[in-house]
PDB file of C-alpha atoms in Angstrom:
ATOM      1  CA  MET A  13     111.336  61.378 146.759  1.00 89.00           C
ATOM      2  CA  ASN A  14     107.740  61.965 145.992  1.00 94.00           C
ATOM      3  CA  THR A  15     105.928  61.618 149.416  1.00 97.00           C
ATOM      4  CA  VAL A  16     102.117  61.678 150.257  1.00 97.00           C
ATOM      5  CA  ILE A  17     100.898  63.225 153.232  1.00 97.00           C
ATOM      6  CA  SER A  18      97.768  63.225 154.985  1.00 96.00           C
ATOM      7  CA  GLY A  19      96.879  65.517 158.171  1.00 94.00           C
ATOM      8  CA  SER A  20      99.280  68.085 156.363  1.00 93.00           C
ATOM      9  CA  HIS A  21      97.582  70.952 157.680  1.00 91.00           C
ATOM     10  CA  GLY A  22      97.955  69.451 161.289  1.00 93.00           C
ATOM     11  CA  LEU A  23     100.666  70.670 163.954  1.00 94.00           C
ATOM     12  CA  ILE A  24     102.834  67.508 163.224  1.00 96.00           C
ATOM     13  CA  GLY A  25     101.676  67.396 159.512  1.00 96.00           C
ATOM     14  CA  SER A  26     102.621  71.113 158.424  1.00 95.00           C
ATOM     15  CA  ALA A  27     106.029  71.125 160.160  1.00 96.00           C
ATOM     16  CA  LEU A  28     106.936  67.895 158.222  1.00 97.00           C
ATOM     17  CA  ALA A  29     105.771  69.169 154.843  1.00 96.00           C
ATOM     18  CA  SER A  30     107.949  72.058 155.313  1.00 96.00           C
ATOM     19  CA  VAL A  31     110.786  70.338 156.069  1.00 97.00           C
ATOM     20  CA  LEU A  32     110.775  67.262 153.742  1.00 97.00           C
ATOM     21  CA  ALA A  33     110.034  69.913 150.921  1.00 95.00           C
ATOM     22  CA  GLY A  34     113.448  71.862 152.246  1.00 95.00           C
ATOM     23  CA  ARG A  35     115.173  68.647 151.625  1.00 94.00           C
ATOM     24  CA  GLY A  36     114.034  68.057 148.463  1.00 94.00           C
ATOM     25  CA  HIS A  37     110.895  65.813 148.762  1.00 95.00           C
ATOM     26  CA  ARG A  38     108.272  66.730 146.376  1.00 95.00           C
ATOM     27  CA  VAL A  39     105.257  66.739 148.899  1.00 96.00           C
ATOM     28  CA  ILE A  40     101.779  65.809 148.150  1.00 95.00           C
ATOM     29  CA  ARG A  41      99.188  66.442 150.075  1.00 94.00           C
ATOM     30  CA  LEU A  42      95.972  64.624 150.942  1.00 95.00           C
ATOM     31  CA  VAL A  43      93.142  67.028 151.234  1.00 91.00           C
ATOM     32  CA  ARG A  44      89.535  66.256 152.182  1.00 88.00           C
ATOM     33  CA  GLY A  45      86.162  68.221 152.030  1.00 74.00           C
ATOM     34  CA  ARG A  46      87.200  69.746 148.421  1.00 77.00           C
ATOM     35  CA  PRO A  47      88.687  68.808 145.045  1.00 72.00           C
ATOM     36  CA  ALA A  48      92.457  68.647 144.390  1.00 76.00           C
ATOM     37  CA  SER A  49      93.811  72.090 143.198  1.00 78.00           C
ATOM     38  CA  GLY A  50      96.532  70.856 141.261  1.00 79.00           C
ATOM     39  CA  PRO A  51      99.569  68.041 140.932  1.00 80.00           C
ATOM     40  CA  GLN A  52     100.260  68.722 144.401  1.00 88.00           C
ATOM     41  CA  GLU A  53      97.035  67.255 146.114  1.00 92.00           C
ATOM     42  CA  VAL A  54      95.148  64.313 145.957  1.00 92.00           C
ATOM     43  CA  GLY A  55      91.642  64.439 147.105  1.00 90.00           C
ATOM     44  CA  TRP A  56      90.073  61.664 149.198  1.00 93.00           C
ATOM     45  CA  ASP A  57      86.957  61.104 151.561  1.00 93.00           C
ATOM     46  CA  PRO A  58      87.562  58.856 154.344  1.00 93.00           C
ATOM     47  CA  ALA A  59      84.043  59.049 155.850  1.00 90.00           C
ATOM     48  CA  ALA A  60      82.548  58.220 152.615  1.00 92.00           C
ATOM     49  CA  GLY A  61      85.330  55.536 151.608  1.00 92.00           C
ATOM     50  CA  THR A  62      86.616  57.436 148.343  1.00 93.00           C
ATOM     51  CA  ILE A  63      90.049  58.422 147.516  1.00 93.00           C
ATOM     52  CA  ASP A  64      92.020  59.428 143.905  1.00 90.00           C
ATOM     53  CA  GLY A  65      93.762  55.817 144.120  1.00 90.00           C
ATOM     54  CA  ARG A  66      95.645  56.872 140.402  1.00 91.00           C
ATOM     55  CA  ALA A  67      96.825  59.781 141.748  1.00 91.00           C
ATOM     56  CA  LEU A  68      98.796  58.086 144.371  1.00 94.00           C
ATOM     57  CA  GLU A  69     100.428  55.934 141.669  1.00 94.00           C
ATOM     58  CA  GLY A  70     104.302  56.433 141.615  1.00 91.00           C
ATOM     59  CA  ALA A  71     104.746  57.614 145.200  1.00 95.00           C
ATOM     60  CA  GLU A  72     107.319  56.276 146.960  1.00 97.00           C
ATOM     61  CA  ALA A  73     106.300  56.708 150.633  1.00 97.00           C
ATOM     62  CA  VAL A  74     103.315  57.654 152.411  1.00 98.00           C
ATOM     63  CA  ILE A  75     102.819  59.311 155.329  1.00 98.00           C
ATOM     64  CA  HIS A  76      99.556  59.414 157.283  1.00 98.00           C
ATOM     65  CA  LEU A  77      98.765  61.479 159.959  1.00 97.00           C
ATOM     66  CA  ALA A  78      95.046  62.196 159.857  1.00 93.00           C
ATOM     67  CA  GLY A  79      92.491  61.877 162.705  1.00 93.00           C
ATOM     68  CA  ALA A  80      89.974  63.898 164.966  1.00 91.00           C
ATOM     69  CA  SER A  81      91.826  65.518 168.231  1.00 89.00           C
ATOM     70  CA  VAL A  82      91.070  63.279 171.336  1.00 89.00           C
ATOM     71  CA  ALA A  83      91.597  66.556 173.172  1.00 82.00           C
ATOM     72  CA  LYS A  84      88.540  68.532 171.980  1.00 81.00           C
ATOM     73  CA  GLY A  85      85.493  68.177 174.251  1.00 78.00           C
ATOM     74  CA  ARG A  86      83.902  65.246 176.386  1.00 86.00           C
ATOM     75  CA  TRP A  87      83.894  62.070 175.073  1.00 90.00           C
ATOM     76  CA  THR A  88      80.288  61.775 174.516  1.00 92.00           C
ATOM     77  CA  ALA A  89      79.387  58.326 172.372  1.00 94.00           C
ATOM     78  CA  ALA A  90      79.312  60.397 168.880  1.00 94.00           C
ATOM     79  CA  ARG A  91      82.758  61.771 169.795  1.00 93.00           C
ATOM     80  CA  LYS A  92      84.342  58.515 170.596  1.00 93.00           C
ATOM     81  CA  ALA A  93      82.910  57.129 167.257  1.00 95.00           C
ATOM     82  CA  LEU A  94      84.548  60.003 165.428  1.00 94.00           C
ATOM     83  CA  ILE A  95      87.739  59.303 167.165  1.00 94.00           C
ATOM     84  CA  ARG A  96      87.829  55.990 166.159  1.00 95.00           C
ATOM     85  CA  GLU A  97      86.505  56.161 162.709  1.00 95.00           C
ATOM     86  CA  SER A  98      88.987  58.633 161.418  1.00 94.00           C
ATOM     87  CA  ARG A  99      91.410  56.834 162.569  1.00 96.00           C
ATOM     88  CA  VAL A 100      90.652  53.115 161.863  1.00 97.00           C
ATOM     89  CA  GLY A 101      88.438  53.620 159.019  1.00 96.00           C
ATOM     90  CA  SER A 102      90.791  56.015 157.169  1.00 96.00           C
ATOM     91  CA  THR A 103      93.956  54.043 157.484  1.00 98.00           C
ATOM     92  CA  ARG A 104      92.166  51.152 156.331  1.00 97.00           C
ATOM     93  CA  LEU A 105      90.802  52.868 152.978  1.00 97.00           C
ATOM     94  CA  LEU A 106      94.286  53.844 152.604  1.00 97.00           C
ATOM     95  CA  ALA A 107      96.250  50.910 153.314  1.00 98.00           C
ATOM     96  CA  ARG A 108      93.938  49.012 150.722  1.00 97.00           C
ATOM     97  CA  THR A 109      94.009  51.531 148.142  1.00 97.00           C
ATOM     98  CA  LEU A 110      97.905  51.505 148.097  1.00 97.00           C
ATOM     99  CA  ALA A 111      97.906  47.429 148.081  1.00 97.00           C
ATOM    100  CA  ARG A 112      95.743  47.687 144.839  1.00 96.00           C
ATOM    101  CA  LEU A 113      98.298  49.958 143.430  1.00 96.00           C
ATOM    102  CA  THR A 114     100.256  48.663 140.583  1.00 95.00           C
ATOM    103  CA  ARG A 115     103.479  50.847 141.350  1.00 95.00           C
ATOM    104  CA  ARG A 116     103.240  50.854 145.480  1.00 96.00           C
ATOM    105  CA  PRO A 117     104.864  52.738 147.758  1.00 97.00           C
ATOM    106  CA  ARG A 118     108.075  51.230 149.550  1.00 97.00           C
ATOM    107  CA  VAL A 119     106.774  52.508 152.864  1.00 98.00           C
ATOM    108  CA  LEU A 120     103.723  53.570 154.803  1.00 98.00           C
ATOM    109  CA  ILE A 121     104.325  55.488 157.982  1.00 98.00           C
ATOM    110  CA  CYS A 122     101.223  55.966 160.208  1.00 98.00           C
ATOM    111  CA  ALA A 123     100.308  57.739 163.126  1.00 97.00           C
ATOM    112  CA  SER A 124      99.415  56.068 166.533  1.00 97.00           C
ATOM    113  CA  ALA A 125      99.986  56.804 169.930  1.00 97.00           C
ATOM    114  CA  VAL A 126     101.440  55.603 173.335  1.00 97.00           C
ATOM    115  CA  GLY A 127      97.612  55.248 174.343  1.00 96.00           C
ATOM    116  CA  TYR A 128      98.372  51.813 172.978  1.00 97.00           C
ATOM    117  CA  TYR A 129      99.685  50.789 176.476  1.00 97.00           C
ATOM    118  CA  GLY A 130      96.866  52.150 178.383  1.00 96.00           C
ATOM    119  CA  HIS A 131      97.577  53.068 181.720  1.00 95.00           C
ATOM    120  CA  ARG A 132     100.735  51.502 183.201  1.00 95.00           C
ATOM    121  CA  GLY A 133     102.143  53.199 186.235  1.00 96.00           C
ATOM    122  CA  ASP A 134     105.903  53.064 186.306  1.00 97.00           C
ATOM    123  CA  GLU A 135     106.605  50.303 184.123  1.00 98.00           C
ATOM    124  CA  ILE A 136     108.944  50.738 181.516  1.00 98.00           C
ATOM    125  CA  LEU A 137     107.099  50.253 178.135  1.00 98.00           C
ATOM    126  CA  VAL A 138     109.027  49.421 174.810  1.00 98.00           C
ATOM    127  CA  GLU A 139     107.352  48.111 171.653  1.00 98.00           C
ATOM    128  CA  GLU A 140     107.116  44.835 172.652  1.00 98.00           C
ATOM    129  CA  SER A 141     105.045  45.552 175.362  1.00 98.00           C
ATOM    130  CA  VAL A 142     101.819  44.300 175.702  1.00 98.00           C
ATOM    131  CA  PRO A 143      98.577  46.655 174.801  1.00 97.00           C
ATOM    132  CA  GLY A 144      96.657  48.028 177.658  1.00 96.00           C
ATOM    133  CA  GLN A 145      92.952  48.452 178.194  1.00 95.00           C
ATOM    134  CA  GLY A 146      90.564  51.130 177.929  1.00 93.00           C
ATOM    135  CA  PHE A 147      88.983  53.190 174.800  1.00 94.00           C
ATOM    136  CA  LEU A 148      92.040  54.845 173.584  1.00 95.00           C
ATOM    137  CA  ALA A 149      94.199  51.382 173.825  1.00 96.00           C
ATOM    138  CA  GLU A 150      91.501  49.748 171.775  1.00 97.00           C
ATOM    139  CA  VAL A 151      91.483  52.410 169.292  1.00 96.00           C
ATOM    140  CA  CYS A 152      95.223  52.000 168.806  1.00 97.00           C
ATOM    141  CA  GLN A 153      95.168  48.209 168.452  1.00 98.00           C
ATOM    142  CA  GLU A 154      92.598  48.681 165.756  1.00 98.00           C
ATOM    143  CA  TRP A 155      94.209  51.736 164.094  1.00 97.00           C
ATOM    144  CA  GLU A 156      97.519  49.215 163.976  1.00 98.00           C
ATOM    145  CA  ALA A 157      95.819  46.691 162.476  1.00 98.00           C
ATOM    146  CA  ALA A 158      94.335  48.658 160.111  1.00 98.00           C
ATOM    147  CA  ALA A 159      97.305  48.696 157.665  1.00 98.00           C
ATOM    148  CA  GLU A 160      97.215  45.110 157.414  1.00 98.00           C
ATOM    149  CA  ALA A 161      96.570  45.182 153.777  1.00 98.00           C
ATOM    150  CA  ALA A 162      99.637  47.131 153.028  1.00 98.00           C
ATOM    151  CA  ARG A 163     102.007  44.983 154.601  1.00 98.00           C
ATOM    152  CA  GLN A 164     100.504  42.074 153.295  1.00 98.00           C
ATOM    153  CA  ALA A 165     101.082  43.581 149.652  1.00 98.00           C
ATOM    154  CA  GLY A 166     104.920  43.887 150.628  1.00 97.00           C
ATOM    155  CA  ILE A 167     104.687  47.725 152.047  1.00 98.00           C
ATOM    156  CA  ARG A 168     107.093  48.310 154.595  1.00 98.00           C
ATOM    157  CA  VAL A 169     104.739  49.684 157.533  1.00 98.00           C
ATOM    158  CA  VAL A 170     105.817  51.740 160.408  1.00 98.00           C
ATOM    159  CA  HIS A 171     103.352  52.678 163.449  1.00 98.00           C
ATOM    160  CA  LEU A 172     104.649  56.139 165.119  1.00 98.00           C
ATOM    161  CA  ARG A 173     103.533  55.618 168.696  1.00 98.00           C
ATOM    162  CA  THR A 174     103.593  59.442 169.569  1.00 97.00           C
ATOM    163  CA  GLY A 175     103.778  60.716 173.279  1.00 96.00           C
ATOM    164  CA  LEU A 176     103.124  64.092 173.741  1.00 95.00           C
ATOM    165  CA  VAL A 177     104.120  66.592 170.979  1.00 97.00           C
ATOM    166  CA  LEU A 178     105.744  69.833 172.385  1.00 97.00           C
ATOM    167  CA  ALA A 179     105.224  73.055 170.291  1.00 95.00           C
ATOM    168  CA  PRO A 180     104.711  76.423 171.318  1.00 93.00           C
ATOM    169  CA  ALA A 181     102.286  77.383 168.617  1.00 90.00           C
ATOM    170  CA  GLY A 182     100.039  74.184 168.913  1.00 90.00           C
ATOM    171  CA  GLY A 183      98.870  71.100 171.140  1.00 90.00           C
ATOM    172  CA  ALA A 184      99.087  70.948 174.717  1.00 91.00           C
ATOM    173  CA  LEU A 185     102.091  72.726 175.350  1.00 93.00           C
ATOM    174  CA  ALA A 186     100.063  76.182 173.790  1.00 92.00           C
ATOM    175  CA  THR A 187      97.210  75.211 175.794  1.00 90.00           C
ATOM    176  CA  MET A 188      99.104  75.467 179.050  1.00 91.00           C
ATOM    177  CA  LEU A 189     101.355  78.494 178.373  1.00 94.00           C
ATOM    178  CA  PRO A 190      99.050  81.117 179.167  1.00 93.00           C
ATOM    179  CA  VAL A 191      97.901  79.530 182.555  1.00 92.00           C
ATOM    180  CA  PHE A 192     101.556  78.968 183.325  1.00 93.00           C
ATOM    181  CA  ARG A 193     102.579  82.265 182.411  1.00 94.00           C
ATOM    182  CA  LEU A 194      99.816  83.863 184.837  1.00 93.00           C
ATOM    183  CA  GLY A 195     101.329  82.029 187.657  1.00 93.00           C
ATOM    184  CA  LEU A 196      98.034  79.887 187.760  1.00 91.00           C
ATOM    185  CA  GLY A 197     100.085  76.454 186.604  1.00 92.00           C
ATOM    186  CA  GLY A 198     100.478  73.168 188.454  1.00 91.00           C
ATOM    187  CA  ARG A 199      99.990  69.365 188.474  1.00 93.00           C
ATOM    188  CA  PHE A 200      97.340  67.220 187.295  1.00 91.00           C
ATOM    189  CA  GLY A 201      95.882  65.019 190.120  1.00 91.00           C
ATOM    190  CA  SER A 202      98.809  63.369 191.974  1.00 92.00           C
ATOM    191  CA  GLY A 203     101.331  64.643 189.561  1.00 94.00           C
ATOM    192  CA  ARG A 204     103.144  60.837 189.875  1.00 95.00           C
ATOM    193  CA  GLN A 205     101.787  59.511 186.337  1.00 96.00           C
ATOM    194  CA  TRP A 206     104.405  59.538 183.858  1.00 97.00           C
ATOM    195  CA  MET A 207     104.751  61.685 180.871  1.00 96.00           C
ATOM    196  CA  SER A 208     106.116  60.335 177.546  1.00 97.00           C
ATOM    197  CA  TRP A 209     106.885  63.931 175.625  1.00 97.00           C
ATOM    198  CA  ILE A 210     108.867  64.672 172.590  1.00 98.00           C
ATOM    199  CA  THR A 211     109.437  68.012 170.963  1.00 98.00           C
ATOM    200  CA  LEU A 212     108.087  68.932 167.635  1.00 97.00           C
ATOM    201  CA  ASP A 213     111.668  69.140 166.135  1.00 97.00           C
ATOM    202  CA  ASP A 214     112.425  65.534 167.336  1.00 98.00           C
ATOM    203  CA  GLU A 215     109.237  63.774 165.980  1.00 98.00           C
ATOM    204  CA  VAL A 216     109.450  65.565 162.249  1.00 98.00           C
ATOM    205  CA  ASP A 217     113.179  64.475 162.397  1.00 98.00           C
ATOM    206  CA  ALA A 218     112.196  60.752 163.704  1.00 98.00           C
ATOM    207  CA  ILE A 219     109.713  60.887 161.062  1.00 98.00           C
ATOM    208  CA  ALA A 220     111.928  61.539 158.208  1.00 97.00           C
ATOM    209  CA  HIS A 221     114.479  59.119 160.088  1.00 97.00           C
ATOM    210  CA  ALA A 222     111.990  56.466 159.753  1.00 97.00           C
ATOM    211  CA  LEU A 223     111.516  57.103 155.612  1.00 96.00           C
ATOM    212  CA  ASN A 224     114.669  56.250 155.187  1.00 92.00           C
ATOM    213  CA  ARG A 225     115.804  52.892 157.521  1.00 95.00           C
ATOM    214  CA  ASP A 226     114.655  50.219 155.638  1.00 94.00           C
ATOM    215  CA  THR A 227     115.101  47.781 158.620  1.00 93.00           C
ATOM    216  CA  LEU A 228     112.649  50.223 160.909  1.00 96.00           C
ATOM    217  CA  GLN A 229     109.257  48.789 160.538  1.00 96.00           C
ATOM    218  CA  GLY A 230     106.092  48.052 162.831  1.00 98.00           C
ATOM    219  CA  PRO A 231     105.467  49.785 166.212  1.00 98.00           C
ATOM    220  CA  VAL A 232     108.226  52.759 167.126  1.00 98.00           C
ATOM    221  CA  ASN A 233     107.749  54.864 170.033  1.00 98.00           C
ATOM    222  CA  LEU A 234     108.343  58.716 169.192  1.00 98.00           C
ATOM    223  CA  VAL A 235     109.068  59.567 172.503  1.00 98.00           C
ATOM    224  CA  SER A 236     112.315  61.186 174.709  1.00 98.00           C
ATOM    225  CA  PRO A 237     114.255  58.608 175.979  1.00 98.00           C
ATOM    226  CA  GLN A 238     113.977  60.872 179.290  1.00 98.00           C
ATOM    227  CA  PRO A 239     110.252  60.763 180.072  1.00 98.00           C
ATOM    228  CA  VAL A 240     109.093  62.793 183.224  1.00 98.00           C
ATOM    229  CA  THR A 241     106.248  62.967 185.677  1.00 97.00           C
ATOM    230  CA  ASN A 242     103.306  65.288 185.626  1.00 95.00           C
ATOM    231  CA  ARG A 243     104.984  67.030 188.748  1.00 96.00           C
ATOM    232  CA  GLU A 244     108.493  67.207 187.306  1.00 97.00           C
ATOM    233  CA  PHE A 245     106.785  68.094 183.903  1.00 96.00           C
ATOM    234  CA  THR A 246     104.972  71.393 185.473  1.00 95.00           C
ATOM    235  CA  SER A 247     107.626  72.081 187.874  1.00 96.00           C
ATOM    236  CA  THR A 248     110.155  72.631 185.116  1.00 97.00           C
ATOM    237  CA  LEU A 249     107.899  74.371 183.041  1.00 96.00           C
ATOM    238  CA  ALA A 250     107.021  76.913 185.648  1.00 95.00           C
ATOM    239  CA  ARG A 251     110.978  77.406 186.745  1.00 96.00           C
ATOM    240  CA  ILE A 252     111.853  78.157 183.266  1.00 96.00           C
ATOM    241  CA  LEU A 253     108.771  81.073 182.797  1.00 95.00           C
ATOM    242  CA  ARG A 254     109.885  81.997 186.366  1.00 95.00           C
ATOM    243  CA  ARG A 255     106.341  81.566 187.678  1.00 94.00           C
ATOM    244  CA  PRO A 256     104.953  79.507 190.726  1.00 91.00           C
ATOM    245  CA  ALA A 257     103.246  76.346 190.093  1.00 87.00           C
ATOM    246  CA  VAL A 258     101.501  75.864 193.452  1.00 87.00           C
ATOM    247  CA  PHE A 259      98.193  74.861 192.201  1.00 86.00           C
ATOM    248  CA  ALA A 260      96.805  71.597 191.389  1.00 87.00           C
ATOM    249  CA  VAL A 261      93.809  70.035 189.787  1.00 86.00           C
ATOM    250  CA  PRO A 262      92.510  67.063 191.464  1.00 83.00           C
ATOM    251  CA  GLY A 263      91.613  64.063 189.500  1.00 85.00           C
ATOM    252  CA  ALA A 264      88.303  63.714 190.607  1.00 84.00           C
ATOM    253  CA  ALA A 265      87.312  67.376 189.386  1.00 78.00           C
ATOM    254  CA  LEU A 266      88.987  66.854 185.885  1.00 77.00           C
ATOM    255  CA  ARG A 267      86.779  63.667 185.563  1.00 80.00           C
ATOM    256  CA  VAL A 268      83.528  65.871 186.496  1.00 71.00           C
ATOM    257  CA  VAL A 269      84.666  68.671 184.180  1.00 72.00           C
ATOM    258  CA  ILE A 270      85.857  66.516 180.912  1.00 75.00           C
ATOM    259  CA  GLY A 271      84.211  62.987 181.742  1.00 82.00           C
ATOM    260  CA  GLU A 272      86.412  60.119 180.357  1.00 82.00           C
ATOM    261  CA  ALA A 273      88.752  62.189 178.405  1.00 77.00           C
ATOM    262  CA  ALA A 274      90.425  62.784 182.272  1.00 77.00           C
ATOM    263  CA  GLY A 275      92.086  59.541 181.766  1.00 80.00           C
ATOM    264  CA  GLU A 276      94.660  60.970 179.079  1.00 80.00           C
ATOM    265  CA  LEU A 277      95.599  63.733 181.662  1.00 79.00           C
ATOM    266  CA  LEU A 278      95.720  61.347 184.850  1.00 84.00           C
ATOM    267  CA  GLY A 279      97.071  57.797 182.987  1.00 91.00           C
ATOM    268  CA  SER A 280     100.439  57.222 183.165  1.00 95.00           C
ATOM    269  CA  GLN A 281     102.823  55.957 180.363  1.00 96.00           C
ATOM    270  CA  ARG A 282     106.459  55.457 180.466  1.00 98.00           C
ATOM    271  CA  ALA A 283     107.559  54.874 177.222  1.00 98.00           C
ATOM    272  CA  HIS A 284     111.141  54.205 176.050  1.00 98.00           C
ATOM    273  CA  PRO A 285     111.978  54.796 172.286  1.00 98.00           C
ATOM    274  CA  ALA A 286     114.133  51.323 171.796  1.00 98.00           C
ATOM    275  CA  ARG A 287     113.426  50.654 168.238  1.00 97.00           C
ATOM    276  CA  LEU A 288     114.275  54.525 166.984  1.00 97.00           C
ATOM    277  CA  LEU A 289     117.328  54.520 169.386  1.00 97.00           C
ATOM    278  CA  GLY A 290     118.139  50.821 167.728  1.00 96.00           C
ATOM    279  CA  GLY A 291     117.974  52.381 164.477  1.00 95.00           C
ATOM    280  CA  GLY A 292     120.219  54.973 164.956  1.00 96.00           C
ATOM    281  CA  TYR A 293     118.358  58.034 165.752  1.00 97.00           C
ATOM    282  CA  THR A 294     119.735  60.610 168.128  1.00 97.00           C
ATOM    283  CA  PHE A 295     117.582  62.745 169.641  1.00 98.00           C
ATOM    284  CA  ARG A 296     118.125  66.666 169.383  1.00 97.00           C
ATOM    285  CA  TYR A 297     116.334  67.568 172.788  1.00 98.00           C
ATOM    286  CA  PRO A 298     116.297  64.262 174.627  1.00 98.00           C
ATOM    287  CA  GLU A 299     116.075  66.276 178.157  1.00 98.00           C
ATOM    288  CA  LEU A 300     112.725  68.396 178.734  1.00 98.00           C
ATOM    289  CA  ASP A 301     114.597  71.680 180.220  1.00 98.00           C
ATOM    290  CA  ALA A 302     116.716  72.062 177.094  1.00 97.00           C
ATOM    291  CA  GLY A 303     113.694  70.801 174.866  1.00 97.00           C
ATOM    292  CA  LEU A 304     111.455  73.366 176.755  1.00 97.00           C
ATOM    293  CA  ARG A 305     114.089  76.357 176.861  1.00 97.00           C
ATOM    294  CA  HIS A 306     114.460  75.911 172.739  1.00 96.00           C
ATOM    295  CA  LEU A 307     111.034  75.721 171.939  1.00 96.00           C
ATOM    296  CA  LEU A 308     109.762  78.754 174.079  1.00 95.00           C
ATOM    297  CA  ALA A 309     112.925  80.544 172.619  1.00 92.00           C
ATOM    298  CA  ALA A 310     112.593  79.805 168.975  1.00 74.00           C
ATOM    299  CA  GLY A 311     108.947  79.778 169.049  1.00 61.00           C
ATOM    300  CA  SER A 312     108.514  78.423 165.483  1.00 50.00           C
ATOM    301  CA  ALA A 313     108.406  75.338 163.340  1.00 52.00           C
ATOM    302  CA  PRO A 314     111.556  72.908 162.986  1.00 60.00           C
ATOM    303  CA  SER A 315     113.955  74.340 160.264  1.00 51.00           C
ATOM    304  CA  ALA A 316     114.535  72.308 156.816  1.00 48.00           C
ATOM    305  CA  SER A 317     118.032  72.116 157.447  1.00 43.00           C
ATOM    306  CA  ALA A 318     117.484  70.292 160.568  1.00 39.00           C
TER     307      ALA A 318
END
């Protein structure tokens, strides 16, 4: 299968590209900031609204994972504009380009996030749950709506509402590990907020699963079926590392240090992967303890044979 991937050098994209190539896909990377260096790359500049659409003719699947990090720095007005535009603008450009092709792909899989639901306390959130409020919830709604041109053109569109992706080499877990290994880890705020998480292995496998399930479309929660509270997460990580987790970061302190972005650490999303399970996906690591033990023992990307 000819599969185009944006964000192919990020945490998820690089692992996904490797796994799909190992399964026989011809992986074509969307690249920014430089011309394409060969037939395995397609140049685009989402900020300028340009893309080499002709090079996408004949692609069977497109996976769009690109977007500015929400975890880097305070959410200034400029940063929030970049977060929004890097998701909404790039998705709109890609969807409209695919819709105009003569030989369109059969599926467009777009990143999204459980941030769509906003802060919801203990409520169990499935794909039909109403959207929440707040900056990221608004961005996620616009992000998903930006793919409408592809859907109208008859392309199957999947929105990956991903939770916290766990990997020792990147993302939130990589940031936590040095602190917890020093015995300085602990909960954020009250610790009662729910964390919807997924191992990188299951994230990649679930995306590959979505590629081949024609009945799977629209929003899909990419999260473990067993979410945990922040208190449970931090205590489990500390126990596996054989370190204490007695410290706590007050919510007020987080807001002073990182401002509005603190809502990501203190917000609660108890998401459930109803459509993924209903579509026949079986999680390799549904439980946090087993997932963390695997990740910390392996310390590497998912294997192509997974």
